[in-house]
mmCIF file of C-alpha atoms in Angstrom:
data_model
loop_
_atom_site.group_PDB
_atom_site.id
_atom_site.type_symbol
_atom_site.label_atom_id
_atom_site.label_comp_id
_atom_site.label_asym_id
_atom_site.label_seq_id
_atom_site.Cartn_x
_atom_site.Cartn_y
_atom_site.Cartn_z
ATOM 1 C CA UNK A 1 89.057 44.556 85.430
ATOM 2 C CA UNK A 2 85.801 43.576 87.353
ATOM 3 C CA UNK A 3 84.729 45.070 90.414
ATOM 4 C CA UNK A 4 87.125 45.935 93.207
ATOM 5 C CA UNK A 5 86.227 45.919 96.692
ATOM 6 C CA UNK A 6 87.725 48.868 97.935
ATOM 7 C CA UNK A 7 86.570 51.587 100.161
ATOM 8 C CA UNK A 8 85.532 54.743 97.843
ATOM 9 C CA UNK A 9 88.452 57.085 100.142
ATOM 10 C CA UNK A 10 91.494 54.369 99.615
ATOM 11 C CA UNK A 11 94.490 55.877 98.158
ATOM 12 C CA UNK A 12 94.970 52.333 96.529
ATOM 13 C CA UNK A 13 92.603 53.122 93.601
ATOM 14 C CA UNK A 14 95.537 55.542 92.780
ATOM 15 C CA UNK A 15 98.662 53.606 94.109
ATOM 16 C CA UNK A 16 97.443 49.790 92.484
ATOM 17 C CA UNK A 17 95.173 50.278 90.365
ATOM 18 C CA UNK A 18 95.682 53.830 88.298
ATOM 19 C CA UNK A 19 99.190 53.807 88.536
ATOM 20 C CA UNK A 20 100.647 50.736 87.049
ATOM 21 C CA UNK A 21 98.686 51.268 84.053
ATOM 22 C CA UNK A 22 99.523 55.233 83.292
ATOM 23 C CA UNK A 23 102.440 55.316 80.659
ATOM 24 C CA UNK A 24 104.179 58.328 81.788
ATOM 25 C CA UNK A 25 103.722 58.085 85.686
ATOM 26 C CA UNK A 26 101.600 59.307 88.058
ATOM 27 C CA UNK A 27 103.869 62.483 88.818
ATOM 28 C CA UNK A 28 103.760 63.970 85.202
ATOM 29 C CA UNK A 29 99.287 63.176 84.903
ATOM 30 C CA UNK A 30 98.545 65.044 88.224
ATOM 31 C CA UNK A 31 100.975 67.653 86.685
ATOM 32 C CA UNK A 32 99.434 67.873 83.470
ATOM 33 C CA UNK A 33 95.756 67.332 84.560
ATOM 34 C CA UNK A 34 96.284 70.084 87.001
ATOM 35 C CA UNK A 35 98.074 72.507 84.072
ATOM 36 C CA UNK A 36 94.607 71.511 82.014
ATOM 37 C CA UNK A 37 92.250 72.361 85.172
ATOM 38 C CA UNK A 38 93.354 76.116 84.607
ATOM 39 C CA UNK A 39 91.229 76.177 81.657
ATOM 40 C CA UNK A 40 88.129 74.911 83.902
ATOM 41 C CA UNK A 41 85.490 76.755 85.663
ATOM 42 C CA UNK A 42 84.411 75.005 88.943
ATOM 43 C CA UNK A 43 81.328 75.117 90.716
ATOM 44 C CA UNK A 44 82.437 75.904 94.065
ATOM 45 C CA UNK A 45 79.860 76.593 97.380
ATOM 46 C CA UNK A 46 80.174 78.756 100.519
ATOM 47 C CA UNK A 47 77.586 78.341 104.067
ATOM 48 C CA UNK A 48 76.722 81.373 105.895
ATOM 49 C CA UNK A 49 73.958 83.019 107.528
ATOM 50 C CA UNK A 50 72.486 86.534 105.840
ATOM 51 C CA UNK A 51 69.860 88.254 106.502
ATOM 52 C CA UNK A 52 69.768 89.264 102.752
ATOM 53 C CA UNK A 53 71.760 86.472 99.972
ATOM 54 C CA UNK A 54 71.222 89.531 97.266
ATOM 55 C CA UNK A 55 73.994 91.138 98.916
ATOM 56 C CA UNK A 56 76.115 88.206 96.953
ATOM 57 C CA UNK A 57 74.402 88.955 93.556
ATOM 58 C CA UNK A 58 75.429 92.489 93.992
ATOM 59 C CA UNK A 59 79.130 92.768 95.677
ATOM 60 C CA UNK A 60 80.213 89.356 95.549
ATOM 61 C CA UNK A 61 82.164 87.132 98.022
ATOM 62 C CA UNK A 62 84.656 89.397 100.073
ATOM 63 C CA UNK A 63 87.654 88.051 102.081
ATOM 64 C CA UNK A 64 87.794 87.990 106.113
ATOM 65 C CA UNK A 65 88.032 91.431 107.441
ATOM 66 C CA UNK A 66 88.756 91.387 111.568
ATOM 67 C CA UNK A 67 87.509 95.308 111.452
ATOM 68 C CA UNK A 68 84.352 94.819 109.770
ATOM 69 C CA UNK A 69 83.359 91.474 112.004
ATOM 70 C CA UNK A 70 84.342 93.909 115.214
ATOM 71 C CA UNK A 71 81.407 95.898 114.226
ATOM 72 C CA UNK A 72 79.568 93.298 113.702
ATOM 73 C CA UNK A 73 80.261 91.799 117.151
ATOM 74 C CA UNK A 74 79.595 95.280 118.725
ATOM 75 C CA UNK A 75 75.969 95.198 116.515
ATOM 76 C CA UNK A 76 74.857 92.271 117.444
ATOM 77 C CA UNK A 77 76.146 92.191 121.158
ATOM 78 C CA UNK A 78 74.320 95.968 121.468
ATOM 79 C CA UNK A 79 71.234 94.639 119.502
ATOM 80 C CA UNK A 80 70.362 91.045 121.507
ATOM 81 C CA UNK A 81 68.860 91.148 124.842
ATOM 82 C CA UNK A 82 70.401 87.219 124.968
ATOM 83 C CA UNK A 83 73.916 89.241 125.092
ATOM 84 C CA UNK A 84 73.418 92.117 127.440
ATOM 85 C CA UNK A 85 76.091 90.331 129.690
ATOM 86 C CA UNK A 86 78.096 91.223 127.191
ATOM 87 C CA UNK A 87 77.714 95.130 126.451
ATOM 88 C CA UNK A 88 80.204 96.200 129.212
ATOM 89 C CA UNK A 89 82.871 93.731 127.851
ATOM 90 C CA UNK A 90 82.515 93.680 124.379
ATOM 91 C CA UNK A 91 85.584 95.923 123.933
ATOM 92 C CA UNK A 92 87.464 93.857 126.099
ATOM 93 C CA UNK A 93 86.635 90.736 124.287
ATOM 94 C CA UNK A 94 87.647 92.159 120.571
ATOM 95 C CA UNK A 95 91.047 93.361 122.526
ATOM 96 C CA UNK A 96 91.917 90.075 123.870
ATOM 97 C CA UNK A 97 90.542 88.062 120.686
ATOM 98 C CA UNK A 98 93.579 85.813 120.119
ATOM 99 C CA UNK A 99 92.315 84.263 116.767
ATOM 100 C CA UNK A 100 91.349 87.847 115.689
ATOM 101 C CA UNK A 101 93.522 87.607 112.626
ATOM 102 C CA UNK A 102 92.850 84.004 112.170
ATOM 103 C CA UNK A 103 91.711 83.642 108.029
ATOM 104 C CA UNK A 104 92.411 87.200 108.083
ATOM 105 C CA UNK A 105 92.325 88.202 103.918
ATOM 106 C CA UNK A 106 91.302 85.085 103.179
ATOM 107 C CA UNK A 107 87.503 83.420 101.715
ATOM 108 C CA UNK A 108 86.593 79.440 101.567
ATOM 109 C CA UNK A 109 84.945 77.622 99.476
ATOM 110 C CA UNK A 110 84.197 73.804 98.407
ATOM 111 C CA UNK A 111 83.336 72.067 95.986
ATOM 112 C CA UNK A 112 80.970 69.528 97.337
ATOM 113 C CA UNK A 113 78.054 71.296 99.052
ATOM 114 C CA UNK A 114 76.854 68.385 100.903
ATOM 115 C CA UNK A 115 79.343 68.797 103.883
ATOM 116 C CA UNK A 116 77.860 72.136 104.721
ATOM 117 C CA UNK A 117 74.758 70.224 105.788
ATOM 118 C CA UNK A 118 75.778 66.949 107.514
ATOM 119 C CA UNK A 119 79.262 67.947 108.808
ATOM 120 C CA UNK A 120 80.074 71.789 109.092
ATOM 121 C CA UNK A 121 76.586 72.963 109.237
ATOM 122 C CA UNK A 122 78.010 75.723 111.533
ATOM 123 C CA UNK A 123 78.210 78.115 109.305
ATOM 124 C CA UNK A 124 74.793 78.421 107.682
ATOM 125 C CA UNK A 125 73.544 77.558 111.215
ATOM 126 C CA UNK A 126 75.496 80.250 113.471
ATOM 127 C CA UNK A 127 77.292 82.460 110.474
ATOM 128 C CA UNK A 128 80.453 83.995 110.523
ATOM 129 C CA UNK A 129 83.256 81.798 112.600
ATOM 130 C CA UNK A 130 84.832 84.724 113.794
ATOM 131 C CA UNK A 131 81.777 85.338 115.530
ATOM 132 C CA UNK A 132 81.596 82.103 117.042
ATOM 133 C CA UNK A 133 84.718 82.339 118.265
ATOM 134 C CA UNK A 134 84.297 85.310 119.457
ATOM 135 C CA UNK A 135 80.676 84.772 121.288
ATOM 136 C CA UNK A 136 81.248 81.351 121.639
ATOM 137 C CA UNK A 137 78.623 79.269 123.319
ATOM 138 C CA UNK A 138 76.471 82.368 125.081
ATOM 139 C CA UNK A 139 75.883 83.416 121.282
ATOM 140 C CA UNK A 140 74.681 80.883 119.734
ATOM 141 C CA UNK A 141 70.613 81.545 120.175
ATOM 142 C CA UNK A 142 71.617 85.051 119.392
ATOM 143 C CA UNK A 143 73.578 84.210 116.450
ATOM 144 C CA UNK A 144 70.445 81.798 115.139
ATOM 145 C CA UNK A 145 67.815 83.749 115.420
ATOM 146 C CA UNK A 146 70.103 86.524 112.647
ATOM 147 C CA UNK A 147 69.780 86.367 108.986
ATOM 148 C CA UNK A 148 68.681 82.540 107.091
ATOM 149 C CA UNK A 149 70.947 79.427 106.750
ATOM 150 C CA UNK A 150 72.349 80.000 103.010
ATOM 151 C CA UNK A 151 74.381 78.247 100.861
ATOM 152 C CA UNK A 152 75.873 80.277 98.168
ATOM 153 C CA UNK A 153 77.007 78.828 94.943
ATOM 154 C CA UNK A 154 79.673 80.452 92.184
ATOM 155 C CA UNK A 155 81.695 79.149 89.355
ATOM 156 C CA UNK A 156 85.193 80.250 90.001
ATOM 157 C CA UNK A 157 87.518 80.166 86.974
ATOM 158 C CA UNK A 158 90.481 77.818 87.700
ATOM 159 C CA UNK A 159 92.962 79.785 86.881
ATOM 160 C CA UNK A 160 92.966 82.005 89.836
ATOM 161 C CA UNK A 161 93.553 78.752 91.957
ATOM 162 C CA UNK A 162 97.595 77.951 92.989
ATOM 163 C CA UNK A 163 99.154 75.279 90.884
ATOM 164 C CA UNK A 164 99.385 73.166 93.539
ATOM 165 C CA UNK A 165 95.813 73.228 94.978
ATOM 166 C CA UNK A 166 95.198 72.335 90.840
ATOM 167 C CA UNK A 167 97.779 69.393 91.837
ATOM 168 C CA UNK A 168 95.336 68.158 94.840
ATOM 169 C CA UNK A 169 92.436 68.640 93.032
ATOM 170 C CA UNK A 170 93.693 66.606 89.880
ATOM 171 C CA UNK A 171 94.394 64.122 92.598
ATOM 172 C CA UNK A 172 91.185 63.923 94.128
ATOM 173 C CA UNK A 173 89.279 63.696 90.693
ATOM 174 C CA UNK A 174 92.264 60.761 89.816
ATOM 175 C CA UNK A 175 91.318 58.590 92.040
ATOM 176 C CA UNK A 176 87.208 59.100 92.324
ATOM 177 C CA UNK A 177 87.502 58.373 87.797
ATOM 178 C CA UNK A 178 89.358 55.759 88.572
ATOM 179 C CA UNK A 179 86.725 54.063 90.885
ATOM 180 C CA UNK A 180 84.025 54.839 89.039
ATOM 181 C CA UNK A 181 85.912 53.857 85.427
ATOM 182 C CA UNK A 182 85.949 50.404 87.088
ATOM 183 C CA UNK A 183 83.172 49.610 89.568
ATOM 184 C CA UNK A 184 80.237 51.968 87.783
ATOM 185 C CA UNK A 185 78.824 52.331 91.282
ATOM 186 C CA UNK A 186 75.702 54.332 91.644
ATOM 187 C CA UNK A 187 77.387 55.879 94.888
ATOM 188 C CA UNK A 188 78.441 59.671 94.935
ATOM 189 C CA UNK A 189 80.813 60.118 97.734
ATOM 190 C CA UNK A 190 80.914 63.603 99.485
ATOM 191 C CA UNK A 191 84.058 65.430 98.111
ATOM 192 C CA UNK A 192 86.393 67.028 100.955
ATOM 193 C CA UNK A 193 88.158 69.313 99.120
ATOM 194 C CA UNK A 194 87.914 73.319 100.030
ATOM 195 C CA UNK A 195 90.098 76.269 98.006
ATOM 196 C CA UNK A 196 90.982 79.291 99.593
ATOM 197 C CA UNK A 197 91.393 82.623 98.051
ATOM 198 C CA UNK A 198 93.564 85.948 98.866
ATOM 199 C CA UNK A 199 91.068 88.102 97.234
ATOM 200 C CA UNK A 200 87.173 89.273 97.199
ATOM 201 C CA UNK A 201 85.028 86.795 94.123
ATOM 202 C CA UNK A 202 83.388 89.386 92.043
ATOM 203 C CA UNK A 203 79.447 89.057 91.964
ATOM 204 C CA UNK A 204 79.902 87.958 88.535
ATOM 205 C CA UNK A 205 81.342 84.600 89.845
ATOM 206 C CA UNK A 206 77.819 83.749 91.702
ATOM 207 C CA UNK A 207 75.509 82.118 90.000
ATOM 208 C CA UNK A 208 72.846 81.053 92.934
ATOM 209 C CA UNK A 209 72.029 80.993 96.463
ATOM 210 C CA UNK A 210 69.815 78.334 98.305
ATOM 211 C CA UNK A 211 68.320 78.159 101.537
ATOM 212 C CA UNK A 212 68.832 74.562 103.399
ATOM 213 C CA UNK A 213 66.028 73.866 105.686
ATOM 214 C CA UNK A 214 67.727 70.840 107.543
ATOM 215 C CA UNK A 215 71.023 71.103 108.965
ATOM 216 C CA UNK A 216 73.069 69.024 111.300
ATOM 217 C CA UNK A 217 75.157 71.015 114.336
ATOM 218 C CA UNK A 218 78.175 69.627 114.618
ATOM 219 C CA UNK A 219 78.606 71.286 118.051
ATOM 220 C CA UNK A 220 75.754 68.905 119.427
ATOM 221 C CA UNK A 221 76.525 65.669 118.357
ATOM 222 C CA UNK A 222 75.223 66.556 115.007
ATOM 223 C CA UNK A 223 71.697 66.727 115.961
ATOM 224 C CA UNK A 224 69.099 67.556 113.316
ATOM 225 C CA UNK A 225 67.912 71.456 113.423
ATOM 226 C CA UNK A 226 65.289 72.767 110.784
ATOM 227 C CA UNK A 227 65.060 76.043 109.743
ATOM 228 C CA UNK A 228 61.870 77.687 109.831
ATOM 229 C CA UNK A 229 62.734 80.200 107.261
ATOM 230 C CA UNK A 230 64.249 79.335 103.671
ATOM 231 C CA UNK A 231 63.608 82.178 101.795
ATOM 232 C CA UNK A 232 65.512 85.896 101.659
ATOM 233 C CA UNK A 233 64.782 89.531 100.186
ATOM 234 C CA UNK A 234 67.298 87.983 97.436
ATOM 235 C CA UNK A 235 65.468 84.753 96.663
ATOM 236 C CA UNK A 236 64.630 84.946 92.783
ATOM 237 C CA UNK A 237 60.446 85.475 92.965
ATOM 238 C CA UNK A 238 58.380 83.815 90.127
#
């Protein structure tokens, strides 16, 4: 075909290009590309801030739980000097939380790690959102100076994944073949794309852990903050 000048995110490398040349329709190839995904393990990634990324290797990825982040709010607040303020309201705060159940039984993950650096970085910078929310602005230093920027990695078997998040994904992989089936770029675009699951991930899912040393908040304009700390208790020791 010779190279098309299209933008990499276009939905026309699906709608003009892929489609009039697929023999059954673009319909029944997302279907059956997404029915052949279930046989696929995906490498999938998850930012957060530990103090220890071994915990991973041992228990696994668990699900939001609003009870166990309240004690963790009540830790850190009675813990920080930063958040004395706090110690006399903390109950009050949890009580009148109104996105305590927000993601409540639910974990994230994504499939394109590079995001977690350049445009949510604020969750390997400031950990748990819950927290954020919950803190918000007055915890930040606190939250920072808790645990290492980490960026867990796991290959999830498809299978567990809802047919029609198989559907958008088939979608998503559609259109970036098709791009690089005709232009051959040397360009790897950043993948939005992020699962979400009802239950824990076994530790048997994750496979690694690293520890990004340059991040970019995205509550400040995205400025540039290093980490002076990327290694863990968990970090594999030669």
């Amino acid at each position: 075909m010779g190279e098309r000048d299209i933008c990499w995110d276009d939905p026309d490398w699906l709608d003009d290009i892929l489609v009039p040349r697929l023999s059954r329709g673009l319909d029944y190839t997302r279907q059956a590309l997404g029915e052949a995904l279930s046989s696929a393990t995906l490498r999938v990634f998850h930012g957060c801030r530990v103090a220890d990324a071994g915990l991973f290797h041992r228990e696994g990825l668990r699900i939001n739980d609003p009870v166990v982040l309240e004690d963790e709010a009540r830790r850190i607040v009675a813990e920080a000097n930063d958040l004395a303020w706090a110690r006399p309201h903390i109950e009050r705060m949890i009580a009148e939380n109104k996105h305590r159940l927000r993601d409540e039984g639910r974990v994230y993950v994504c499939v394109d790690d590079r995001p977690q650096l350049d445009e949510i970085g604020q969750y390997a910078l400031y950990g748990a959102e819950w927290l954020q929310v919950l803190l918000g602005f007055a915890g930040h230093r606190t939250l920072r100076s808790r645990g290492v920027p980490t960026i867990l990695e796991l290959d999830v078997p498809l299978d567990l994944v809802g047919e029609s998040t198989r559907r958008e994904l088939a979608d998503t992989l559609l259109q970036e073949w098709t791009r690089r089936t005709v232009n051959n770029p040397d360009f790897h675009p950043e993948i939005d794309f992020t699962i979400s699951f009802l239950h824990d991930l076994p530790a048997e899912y994750v496979v690694s852990h690293y520890h990004p040393k340059v991040l970019k908040d995205p509550y400040r304009n995205k400025a540039t903050c290093v980490s002076e700390v990327t290694v863990c208790p968990g970090c594999p020791t030669d």
